[in-house]
Coordinates of C-alpha atoms in Angstrom, one line a residue:
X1 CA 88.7 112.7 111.2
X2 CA 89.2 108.6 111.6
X3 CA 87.8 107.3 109.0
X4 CA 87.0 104.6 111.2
X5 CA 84.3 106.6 111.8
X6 CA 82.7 106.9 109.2
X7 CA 82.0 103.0 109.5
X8 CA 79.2 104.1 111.8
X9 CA 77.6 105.6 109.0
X10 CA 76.5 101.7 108.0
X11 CA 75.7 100.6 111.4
X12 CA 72.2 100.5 113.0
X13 CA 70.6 103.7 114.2
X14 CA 69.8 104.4 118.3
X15 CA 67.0 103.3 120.8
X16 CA 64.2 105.3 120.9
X17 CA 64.2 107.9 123.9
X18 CA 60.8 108.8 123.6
X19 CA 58.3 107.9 125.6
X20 CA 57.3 104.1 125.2
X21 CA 53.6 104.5 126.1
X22 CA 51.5 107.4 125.8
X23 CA 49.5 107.0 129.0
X24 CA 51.7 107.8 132.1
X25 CA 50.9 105.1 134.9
X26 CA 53.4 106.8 137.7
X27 CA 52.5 109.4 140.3
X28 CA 53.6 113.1 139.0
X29 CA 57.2 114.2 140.4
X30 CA 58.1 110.4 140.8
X31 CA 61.7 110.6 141.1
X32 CA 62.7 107.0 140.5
X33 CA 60.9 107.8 137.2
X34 CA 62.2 111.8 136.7
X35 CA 66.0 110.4 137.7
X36 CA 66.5 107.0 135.1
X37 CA 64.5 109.3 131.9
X38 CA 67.4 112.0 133.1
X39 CA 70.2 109.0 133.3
X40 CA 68.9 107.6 129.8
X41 CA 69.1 110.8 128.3
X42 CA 72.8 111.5 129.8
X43 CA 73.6 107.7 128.7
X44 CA 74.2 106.9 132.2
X45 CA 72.7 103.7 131.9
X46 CA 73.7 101.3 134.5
X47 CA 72.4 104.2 136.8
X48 CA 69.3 104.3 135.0
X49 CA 69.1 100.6 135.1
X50 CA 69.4 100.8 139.0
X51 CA 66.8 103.5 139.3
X52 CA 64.3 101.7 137.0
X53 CA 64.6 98.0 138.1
X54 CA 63.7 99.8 141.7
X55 CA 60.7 101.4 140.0
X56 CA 59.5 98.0 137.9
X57 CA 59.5 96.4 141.8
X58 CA 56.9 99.3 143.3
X59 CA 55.0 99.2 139.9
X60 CA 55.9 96.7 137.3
X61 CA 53.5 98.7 134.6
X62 CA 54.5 98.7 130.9
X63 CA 55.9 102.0 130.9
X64 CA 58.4 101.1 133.8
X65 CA 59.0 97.7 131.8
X66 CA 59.9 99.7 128.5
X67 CA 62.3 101.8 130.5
X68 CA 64.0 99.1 132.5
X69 CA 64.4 97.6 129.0
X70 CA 65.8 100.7 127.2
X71 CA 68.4 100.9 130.0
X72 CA 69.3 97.7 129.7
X73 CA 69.8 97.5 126.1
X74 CA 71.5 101.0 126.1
X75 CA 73.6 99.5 128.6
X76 CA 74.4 95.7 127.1
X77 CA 72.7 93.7 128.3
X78 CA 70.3 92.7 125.4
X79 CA 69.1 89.5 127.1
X80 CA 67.4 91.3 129.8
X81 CA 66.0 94.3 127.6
X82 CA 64.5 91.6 125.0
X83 CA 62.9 90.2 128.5
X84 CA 61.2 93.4 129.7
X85 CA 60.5 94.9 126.3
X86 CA 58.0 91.6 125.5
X87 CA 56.9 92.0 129.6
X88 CA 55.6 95.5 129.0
X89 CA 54.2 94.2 125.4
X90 CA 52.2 91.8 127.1
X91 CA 50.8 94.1 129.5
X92 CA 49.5 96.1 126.7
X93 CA 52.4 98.5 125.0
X94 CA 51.5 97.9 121.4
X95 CA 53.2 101.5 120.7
X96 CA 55.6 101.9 117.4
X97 CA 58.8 102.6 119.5
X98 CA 58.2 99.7 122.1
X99 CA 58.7 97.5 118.5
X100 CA 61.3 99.5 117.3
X101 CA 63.5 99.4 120.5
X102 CA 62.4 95.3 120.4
X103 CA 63.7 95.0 117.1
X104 CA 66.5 96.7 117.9
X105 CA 67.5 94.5 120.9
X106 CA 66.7 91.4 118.7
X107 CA 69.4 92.6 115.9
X108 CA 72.5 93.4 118.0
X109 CA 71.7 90.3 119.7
X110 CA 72.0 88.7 116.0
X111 CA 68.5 87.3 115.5
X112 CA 67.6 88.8 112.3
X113 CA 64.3 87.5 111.9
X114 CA 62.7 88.4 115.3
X115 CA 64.2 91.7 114.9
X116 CA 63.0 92.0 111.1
X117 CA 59.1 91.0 112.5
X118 CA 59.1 93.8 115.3
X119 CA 60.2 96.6 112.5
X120 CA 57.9 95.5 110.2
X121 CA 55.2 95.3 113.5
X122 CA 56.4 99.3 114.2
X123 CA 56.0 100.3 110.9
X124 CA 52.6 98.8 110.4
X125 CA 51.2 100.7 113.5
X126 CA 53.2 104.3 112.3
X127 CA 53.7 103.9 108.3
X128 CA 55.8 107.3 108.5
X129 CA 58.4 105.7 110.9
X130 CA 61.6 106.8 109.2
X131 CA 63.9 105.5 111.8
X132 CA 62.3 102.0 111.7
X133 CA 62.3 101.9 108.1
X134 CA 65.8 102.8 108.2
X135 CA 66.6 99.7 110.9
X136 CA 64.2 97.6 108.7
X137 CA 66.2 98.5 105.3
X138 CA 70.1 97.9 107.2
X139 CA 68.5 94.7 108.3
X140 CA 67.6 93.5 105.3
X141 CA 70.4 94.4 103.6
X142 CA 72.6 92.6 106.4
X143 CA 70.4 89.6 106.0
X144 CA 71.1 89.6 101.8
X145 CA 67.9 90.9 101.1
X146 CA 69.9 93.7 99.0
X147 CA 66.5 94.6 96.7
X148 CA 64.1 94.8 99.5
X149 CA 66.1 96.5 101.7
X150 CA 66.7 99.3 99.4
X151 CA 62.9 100.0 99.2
X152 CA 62.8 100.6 103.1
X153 CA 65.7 103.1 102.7
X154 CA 64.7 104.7 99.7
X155 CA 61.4 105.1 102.2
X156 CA 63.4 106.2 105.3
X157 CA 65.5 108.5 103.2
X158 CA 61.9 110.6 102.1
X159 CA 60.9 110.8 105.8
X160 CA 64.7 111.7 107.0
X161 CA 65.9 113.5 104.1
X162 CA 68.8 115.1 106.3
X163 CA 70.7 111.1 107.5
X164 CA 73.9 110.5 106.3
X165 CA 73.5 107.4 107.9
X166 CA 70.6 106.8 105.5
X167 CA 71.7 107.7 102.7
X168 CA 74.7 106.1 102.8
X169 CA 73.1 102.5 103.0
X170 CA 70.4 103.3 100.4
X171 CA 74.1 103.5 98.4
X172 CA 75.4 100.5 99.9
X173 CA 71.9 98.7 99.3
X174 CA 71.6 100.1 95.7
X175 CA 75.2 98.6 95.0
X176 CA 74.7 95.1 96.6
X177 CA 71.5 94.9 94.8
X178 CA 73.6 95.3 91.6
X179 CA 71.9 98.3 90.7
X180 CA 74.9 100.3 89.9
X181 CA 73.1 103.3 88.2
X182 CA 70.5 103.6 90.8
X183 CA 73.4 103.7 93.4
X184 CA 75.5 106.1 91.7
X185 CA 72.2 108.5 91.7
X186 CA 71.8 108.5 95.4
X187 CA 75.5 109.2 95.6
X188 CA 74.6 112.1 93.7
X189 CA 71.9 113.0 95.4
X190 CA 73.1 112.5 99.0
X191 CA 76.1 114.9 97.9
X192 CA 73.5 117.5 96.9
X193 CA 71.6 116.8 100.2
X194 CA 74.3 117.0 102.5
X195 CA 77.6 119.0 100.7
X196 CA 79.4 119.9 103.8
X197 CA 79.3 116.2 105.5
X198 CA 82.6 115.2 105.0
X199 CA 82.5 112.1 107.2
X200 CA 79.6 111.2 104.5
X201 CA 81.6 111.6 101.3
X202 CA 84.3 109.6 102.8
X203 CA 81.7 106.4 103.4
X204 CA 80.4 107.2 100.1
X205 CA 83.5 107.6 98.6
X206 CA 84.5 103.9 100.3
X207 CA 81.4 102.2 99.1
X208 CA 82.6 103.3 95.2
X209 CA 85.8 102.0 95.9
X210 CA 84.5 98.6 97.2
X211 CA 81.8 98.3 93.4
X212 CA 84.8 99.8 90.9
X213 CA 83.5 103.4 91.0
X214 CA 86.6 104.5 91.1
X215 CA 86.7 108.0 89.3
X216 CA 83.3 108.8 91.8
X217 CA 85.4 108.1 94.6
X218 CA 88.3 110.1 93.2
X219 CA 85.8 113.1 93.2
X220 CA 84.0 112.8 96.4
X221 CA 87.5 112.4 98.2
X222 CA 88.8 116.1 96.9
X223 CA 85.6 117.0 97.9
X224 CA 86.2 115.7 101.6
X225 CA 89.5 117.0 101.4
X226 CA 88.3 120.7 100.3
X227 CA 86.6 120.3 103.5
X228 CA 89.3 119.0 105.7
X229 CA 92.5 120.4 104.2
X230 CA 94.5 118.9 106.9
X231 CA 93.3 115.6 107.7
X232 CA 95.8 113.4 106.0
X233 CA 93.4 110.3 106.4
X234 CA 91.4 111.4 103.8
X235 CA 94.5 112.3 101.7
X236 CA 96.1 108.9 102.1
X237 CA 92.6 107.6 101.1
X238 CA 92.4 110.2 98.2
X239 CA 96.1 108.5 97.2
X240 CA 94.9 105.1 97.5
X241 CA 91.8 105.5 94.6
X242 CA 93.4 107.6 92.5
X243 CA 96.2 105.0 92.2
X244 CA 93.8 102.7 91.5
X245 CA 92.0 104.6 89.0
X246 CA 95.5 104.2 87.4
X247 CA 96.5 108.2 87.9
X248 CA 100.1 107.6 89.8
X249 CA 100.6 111.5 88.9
X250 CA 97.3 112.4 91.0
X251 CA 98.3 110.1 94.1
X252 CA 101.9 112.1 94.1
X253 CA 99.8 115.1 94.4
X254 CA 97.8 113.9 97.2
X255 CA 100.6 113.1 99.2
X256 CA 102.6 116.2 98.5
X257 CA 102.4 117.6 102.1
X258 CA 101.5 114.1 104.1
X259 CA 104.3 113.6 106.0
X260 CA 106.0 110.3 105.9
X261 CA 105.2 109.0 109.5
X262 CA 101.2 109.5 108.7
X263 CA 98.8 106.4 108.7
X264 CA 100.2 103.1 109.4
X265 CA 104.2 102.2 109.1
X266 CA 105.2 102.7 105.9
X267 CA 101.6 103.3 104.5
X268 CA 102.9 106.6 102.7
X269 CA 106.3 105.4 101.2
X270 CA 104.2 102.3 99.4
X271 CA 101.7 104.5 97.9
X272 CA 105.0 107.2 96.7
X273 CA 106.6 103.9 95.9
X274 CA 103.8 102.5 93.7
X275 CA 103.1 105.4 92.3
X276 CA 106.5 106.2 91.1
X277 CA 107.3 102.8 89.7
X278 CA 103.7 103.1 87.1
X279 CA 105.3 106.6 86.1
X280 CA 108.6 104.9 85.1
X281 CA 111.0 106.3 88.1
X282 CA 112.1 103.0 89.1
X283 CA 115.3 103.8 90.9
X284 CA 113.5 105.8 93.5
X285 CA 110.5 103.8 93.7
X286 CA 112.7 100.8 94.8
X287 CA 114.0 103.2 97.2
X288 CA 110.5 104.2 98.6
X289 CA 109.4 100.5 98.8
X290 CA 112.6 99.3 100.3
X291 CA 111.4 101.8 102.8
X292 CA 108.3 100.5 103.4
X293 CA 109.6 97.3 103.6
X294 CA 111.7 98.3 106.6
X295 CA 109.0 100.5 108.3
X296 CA 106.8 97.5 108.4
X297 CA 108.5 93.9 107.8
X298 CA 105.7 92.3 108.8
X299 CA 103.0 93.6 106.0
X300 CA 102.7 91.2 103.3
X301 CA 101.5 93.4 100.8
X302 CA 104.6 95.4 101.0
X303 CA 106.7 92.4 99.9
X304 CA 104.5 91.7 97.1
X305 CA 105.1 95.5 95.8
X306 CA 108.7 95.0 96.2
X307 CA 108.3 91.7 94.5
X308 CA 105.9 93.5 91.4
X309 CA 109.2 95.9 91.6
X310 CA 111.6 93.5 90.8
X311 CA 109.3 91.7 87.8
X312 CA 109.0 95.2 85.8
X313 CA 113.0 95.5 86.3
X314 CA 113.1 91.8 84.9
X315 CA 114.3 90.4 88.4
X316 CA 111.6 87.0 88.2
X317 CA 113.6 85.4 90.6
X318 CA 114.4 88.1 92.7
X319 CA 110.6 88.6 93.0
X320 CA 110.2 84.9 93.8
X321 CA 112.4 85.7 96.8
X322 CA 110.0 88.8 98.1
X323 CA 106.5 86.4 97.0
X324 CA 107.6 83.8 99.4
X325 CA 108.0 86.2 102.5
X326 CA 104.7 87.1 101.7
X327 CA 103.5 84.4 101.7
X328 CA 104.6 83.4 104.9
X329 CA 103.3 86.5 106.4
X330 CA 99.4 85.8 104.8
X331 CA 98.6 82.1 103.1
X332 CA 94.9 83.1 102.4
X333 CA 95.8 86.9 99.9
X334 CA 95.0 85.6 96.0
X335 CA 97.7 88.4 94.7
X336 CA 100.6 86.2 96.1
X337 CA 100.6 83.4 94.1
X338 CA 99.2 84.9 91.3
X339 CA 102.5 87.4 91.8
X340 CA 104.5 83.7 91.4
X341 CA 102.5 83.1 88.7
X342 CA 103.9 85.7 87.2
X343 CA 107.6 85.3 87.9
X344 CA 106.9 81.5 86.7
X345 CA 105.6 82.2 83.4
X346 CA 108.1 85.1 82.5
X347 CA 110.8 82.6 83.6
X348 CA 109.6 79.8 80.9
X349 CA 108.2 77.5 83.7
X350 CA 105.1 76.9 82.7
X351 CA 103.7 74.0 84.5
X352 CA 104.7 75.7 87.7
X353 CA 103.2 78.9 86.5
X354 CA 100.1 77.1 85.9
X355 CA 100.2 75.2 89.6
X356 CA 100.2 78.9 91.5
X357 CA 97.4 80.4 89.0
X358 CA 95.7 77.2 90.6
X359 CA 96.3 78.0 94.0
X360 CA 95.3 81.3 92.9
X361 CA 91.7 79.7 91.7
X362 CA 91.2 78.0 95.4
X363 CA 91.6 80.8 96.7
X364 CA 89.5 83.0 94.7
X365 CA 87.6 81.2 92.0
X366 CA 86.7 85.0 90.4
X367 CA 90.2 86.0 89.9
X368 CA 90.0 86.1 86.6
X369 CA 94.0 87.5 85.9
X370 CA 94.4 84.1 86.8
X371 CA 92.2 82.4 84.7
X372 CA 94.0 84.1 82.0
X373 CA 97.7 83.1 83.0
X374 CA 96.1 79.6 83.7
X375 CA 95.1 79.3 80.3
X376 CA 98.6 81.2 78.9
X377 CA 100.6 78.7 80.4
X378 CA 98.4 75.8 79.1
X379 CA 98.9 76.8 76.0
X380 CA 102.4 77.4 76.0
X381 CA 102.8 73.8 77.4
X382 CA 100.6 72.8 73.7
X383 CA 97.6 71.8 76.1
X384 CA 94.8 73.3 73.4
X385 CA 91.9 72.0 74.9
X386 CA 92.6 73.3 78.3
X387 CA 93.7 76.6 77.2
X388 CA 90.6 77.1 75.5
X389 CA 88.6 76.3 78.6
X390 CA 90.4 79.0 80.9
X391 CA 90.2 81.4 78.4
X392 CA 86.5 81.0 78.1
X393 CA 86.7 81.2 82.2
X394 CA 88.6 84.6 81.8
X395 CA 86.3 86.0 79.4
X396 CA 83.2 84.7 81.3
X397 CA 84.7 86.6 84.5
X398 CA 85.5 89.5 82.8
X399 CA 84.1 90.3 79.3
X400 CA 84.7 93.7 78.7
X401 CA 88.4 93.4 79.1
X402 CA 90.0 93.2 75.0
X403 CA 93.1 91.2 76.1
X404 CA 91.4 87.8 77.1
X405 CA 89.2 88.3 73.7
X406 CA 92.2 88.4 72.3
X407 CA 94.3 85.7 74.0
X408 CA 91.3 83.6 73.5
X409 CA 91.1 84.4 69.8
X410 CA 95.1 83.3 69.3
X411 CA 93.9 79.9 70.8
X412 CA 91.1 79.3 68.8
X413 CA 93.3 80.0 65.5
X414 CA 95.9 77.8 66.9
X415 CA 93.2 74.8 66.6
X416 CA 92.2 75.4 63.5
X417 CA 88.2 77.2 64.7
X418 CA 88.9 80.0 62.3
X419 CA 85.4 81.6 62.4
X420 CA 85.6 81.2 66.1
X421 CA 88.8 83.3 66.3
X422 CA 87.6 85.8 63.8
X423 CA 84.7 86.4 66.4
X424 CA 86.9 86.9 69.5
X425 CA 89.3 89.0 67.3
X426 CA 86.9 91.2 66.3
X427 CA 85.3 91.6 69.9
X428 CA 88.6 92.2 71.0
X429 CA 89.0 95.4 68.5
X430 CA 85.7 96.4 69.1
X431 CA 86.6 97.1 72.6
X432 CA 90.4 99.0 71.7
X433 CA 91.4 99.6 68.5
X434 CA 94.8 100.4 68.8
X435 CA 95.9 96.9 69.5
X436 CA 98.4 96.1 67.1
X437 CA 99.0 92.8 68.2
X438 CA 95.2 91.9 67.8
X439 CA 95.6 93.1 64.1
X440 CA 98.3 90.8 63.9
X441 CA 96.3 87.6 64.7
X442 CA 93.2 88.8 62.9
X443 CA 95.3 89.4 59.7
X444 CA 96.4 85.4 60.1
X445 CA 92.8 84.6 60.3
X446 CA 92.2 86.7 56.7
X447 CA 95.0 84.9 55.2
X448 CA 94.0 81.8 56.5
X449 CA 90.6 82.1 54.7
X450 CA 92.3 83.7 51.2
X451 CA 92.0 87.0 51.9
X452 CA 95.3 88.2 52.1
X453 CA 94.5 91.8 50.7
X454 CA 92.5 92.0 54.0
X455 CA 95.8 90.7 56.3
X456 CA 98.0 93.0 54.7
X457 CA 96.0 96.0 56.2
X458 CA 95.5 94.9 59.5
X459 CA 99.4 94.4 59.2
X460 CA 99.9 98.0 58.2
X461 CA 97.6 99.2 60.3
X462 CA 99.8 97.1 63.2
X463 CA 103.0 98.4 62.2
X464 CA 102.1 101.6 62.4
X465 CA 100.4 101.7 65.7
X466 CA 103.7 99.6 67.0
X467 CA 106.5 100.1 64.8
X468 CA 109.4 98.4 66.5
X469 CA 106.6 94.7 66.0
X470 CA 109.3 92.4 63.7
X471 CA 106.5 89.5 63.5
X472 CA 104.4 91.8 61.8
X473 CA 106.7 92.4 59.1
X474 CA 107.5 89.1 58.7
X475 CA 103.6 88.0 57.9
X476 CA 103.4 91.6 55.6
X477 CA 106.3 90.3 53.5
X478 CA 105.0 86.8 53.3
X479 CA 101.4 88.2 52.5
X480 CA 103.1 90.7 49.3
X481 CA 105.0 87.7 48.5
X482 CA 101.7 85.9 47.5
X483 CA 100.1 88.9 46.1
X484 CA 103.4 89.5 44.0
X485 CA 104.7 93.1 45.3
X486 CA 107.8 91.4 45.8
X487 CA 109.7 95.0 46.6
X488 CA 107.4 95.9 49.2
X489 CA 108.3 91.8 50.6
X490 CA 111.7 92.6 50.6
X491 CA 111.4 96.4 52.2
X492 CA 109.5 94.2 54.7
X493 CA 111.7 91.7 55.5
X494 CA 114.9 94.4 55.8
X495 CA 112.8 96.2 58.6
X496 CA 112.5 92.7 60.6
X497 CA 115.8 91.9 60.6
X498 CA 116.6 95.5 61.8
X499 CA 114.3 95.3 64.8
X500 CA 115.0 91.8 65.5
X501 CA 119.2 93.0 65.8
X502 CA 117.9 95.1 68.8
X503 CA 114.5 92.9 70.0
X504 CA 114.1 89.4 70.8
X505 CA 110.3 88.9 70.6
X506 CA 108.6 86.0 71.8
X507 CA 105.0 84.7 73.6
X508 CA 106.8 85.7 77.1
X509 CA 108.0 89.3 75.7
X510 CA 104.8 89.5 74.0
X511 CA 102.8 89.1 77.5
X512 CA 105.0 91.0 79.4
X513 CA 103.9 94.3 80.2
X514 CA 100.4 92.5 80.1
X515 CA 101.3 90.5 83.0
X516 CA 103.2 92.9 85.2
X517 CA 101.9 96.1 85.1
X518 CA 98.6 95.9 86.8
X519 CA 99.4 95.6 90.3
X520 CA 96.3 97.0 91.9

């Protein structure tokens, strides 16, 4: 299966076939009449364009009209069918389907709003039309009217319980309305309604993808690929979410038996490639991107996997190398610079770190990795103020995430706002635990307000969550210094200096795996 096709599960539904008026106006046996309804129905429609616009000339009724017009939008030419669809309104067709077809026309000729005011005309005359609320409800939901949209599919959906195509925009709508629960419900429910549609659960599966649902997706893909064991489109797809679910063992196993030529050029060695580097097999993942790289020279993204490569293996100016060819190849992908960011920072240039996370902002103001590296390098260059500021930015854009909490928090003690750290500190533990370097900073913060009792167990409780952390036994034998357990100080100071023979530890080493690792 393309999933190409599955795309037409968003799109518009079909003209009407049935009849457009209830009276019949034409002769029984007419066969100008008999031959276009057969053409229509065949989808030969410039033939039933030919037989109709001879029938509209012996009888121009508003049945003939209606059909002239059906074979004319079926056929293209929506100028002509928007014509002779009001013609045979004029002359009296006030029918539900003579609005619906209208409205049709009016949308794939991009006029929302006429086409909006005839569904809304159908459904008013036939409250139970399903299909028109379904056109009404994609409409909407093309138009931005997310909310109001998903009301006339939730209402289609009752009246055509067995759509996929309905059911996958109530999902669609649901999400762009930012009603993420009531979205993953109809998910739920259209996989109950429909279990052996494959070509639905790969739409549905790409609308999770699109909104973060990223585990859903994971799930309705195996589904689809329990029902298409050998379509390795679904499989590559299958790869691609469950890598960025962050399970590189799961994509290995989706590509087990995909052979290497599938999808596009190189498509399966970057996904092997990516998966194998976030499992730790470097050697061969250079190997498998390298390949990529040759397959398909002329796909940025490859070169910025080969550059992300080369900044886990500590190559920042290697990576440099691969960011620019990228770059050349697309100007407009956010990831790039950010990417040079990256290499920039880890390199100790900080003001030209701070000049691509910029370029990174133009590009996409919500990028909030960048936000956060923007406000890393400000700070590194002593710019407080300005630090502060992105930080906020970062957390604004993404607040669940415990790192910019923390980041933010380190900032804030660095000016002195101790309460102020305290608070981000605390968030930042609230959301993981086991972040010894949080416990690190927050322990400052105690000892900062004469509470050093208080620092020294955030400081144990670092230590032994990240043992090989020298900075935290530096601060735990300054803090039993002051509280007099002077052995314990000294024990302290001894396991520093053992570390610190093997580790150099600094703001860059301290960001690094922070910075790097998420690629996806």
């Amino acid at each position: 299966m393309s999933l190409s096709r599955s795309a037409a599960l968003l799109a518009l539904g079909l003209f009407a076939l049935r009849p457009p008026v209830a009276a019949q106006t034409n002769p029984p046996g007419d066969t100008l009449l008999q031959g276009g309804v057969e053409a229509l129905q065949k989808g030969d429609f410039s033939r039933a364009q030919a037989l109709f616009a001879e029938l509209t000339k012996q009888r121009p009724t508003a049945q003939n009209l209606a059909y002239l017009a059906m074979a004319e939008a079926g056929g293209g030419d929506l100028t002509g069918a928007i014509g002779h669809f009001n013609q045979s309104i004029a002359l009296g067709n006030d029918a539900p389907a003579i609005h619906y077809n209208l409205g049709l026309a009016y949308l794939r000729d991009h006029r929302s709003s006429a086409g909006i005011a005839e569904m809304r005309r159908a459904i008013t005359l036939d409250p139970n039309y399903g299909r028109a609320q379904y056109a009404l409800g994609v409409a909407l939901l093309d138009a931005g009217q997310a909310g109001e949209g998903a009301s006339c599919l939730r209402r289609a959906s009752a009246r055509l319980p067995n759509s996929a195509e309905v059911r996958a925009n109530l999902v669609r709508a649901y999400f762009e309305a930012g009603d993420t629960a009531a979205a993953l419900a109809a998910v739920k429910e259209a996989g109950d309604a429909l279990p052996d549609d494959s070509r639905l659960m790969v739409t549905l599966a790409d609308l999770c993808l699109r909104h973060g649902q990223l585990q859903r997706a994971r799930y309705l893909l195996e589904n689809a690929s329990e029902l298409l064991p050998d379509d390795t489109d679904v499989k590559l797809m299958l790869a691609k979410a469950s890598l960025l679910a962050g399970e590189p063992a799961e994509t290995l196993a989706a590509l087990k038996d995909v052979p290497s030529a599938a999808g596009k050029p190189g498509e399966v060695m970057i996904l092997m490639g990516e998966a194998r580097a976030l499992t730790g097999n470097l050697s061969v993942a250079k190997t498998d991107i390298s390949t990529a790289v040759e397959a398909s020279p002329q796909e940025p993204r490859y070169w910025t996997a080969l550059a992300w490569l080369n900044q886990l293996q500590g190559s920042y100016d290697i990576a440099l190398c691969s960011l620019r060819q990228a770059c050349g190849l697309d100007s407009k992908s956010p990831e790039i610079p950010y990417r040079m960011a990256v290499s920039y920072f880890l390199l100790g240039k900080y003001g030209q770190a701070a000049a691509a996370c910029e370029h990174t902002l133009r590009l996409d103001p919500g990028y909030d990795r960048a936000q956060l590296l923007l406000g890393l390098s400000e700070l590194q260059q002593n710019n407080l103020d300005a630090a502060r500021a992105s930080l906020e930015q970062a957390v604004h854009l993404q607040p669940v995430s415990d790192l910019y909490h923390r980041e933010l928090g380190i900032v804030l003690f660095k000016m002195g706002d101790v309460s102020g750290s305290m608070r981000e500190l605390d968030d930042a533990l609230t959301r993981n635990p086991k972040g010894a370097q949080t416990y690190y900073w927050r322990a400052q913060v105690f000892a900062r307000r004469g509470e050093p009792r208080k620092g020294i167990a955030d400081l144990e409780t670092a230590t032994a969550l990240q043992p090989g952390f020298a900075p935290a036994y530096s601060e735990l034998a300054r803090l039993y210094s002051t509280i007099g357990q002077r052995t314990k100080a000294a024990l302290a100071l001894a396991t520093q200096k053992k570390i610190e023979q093997t580790t150099k530890a600094d703001d860059r080493s301290r960001l690094r795996n922070d910075l790097v690792n998420p690629l996806l």
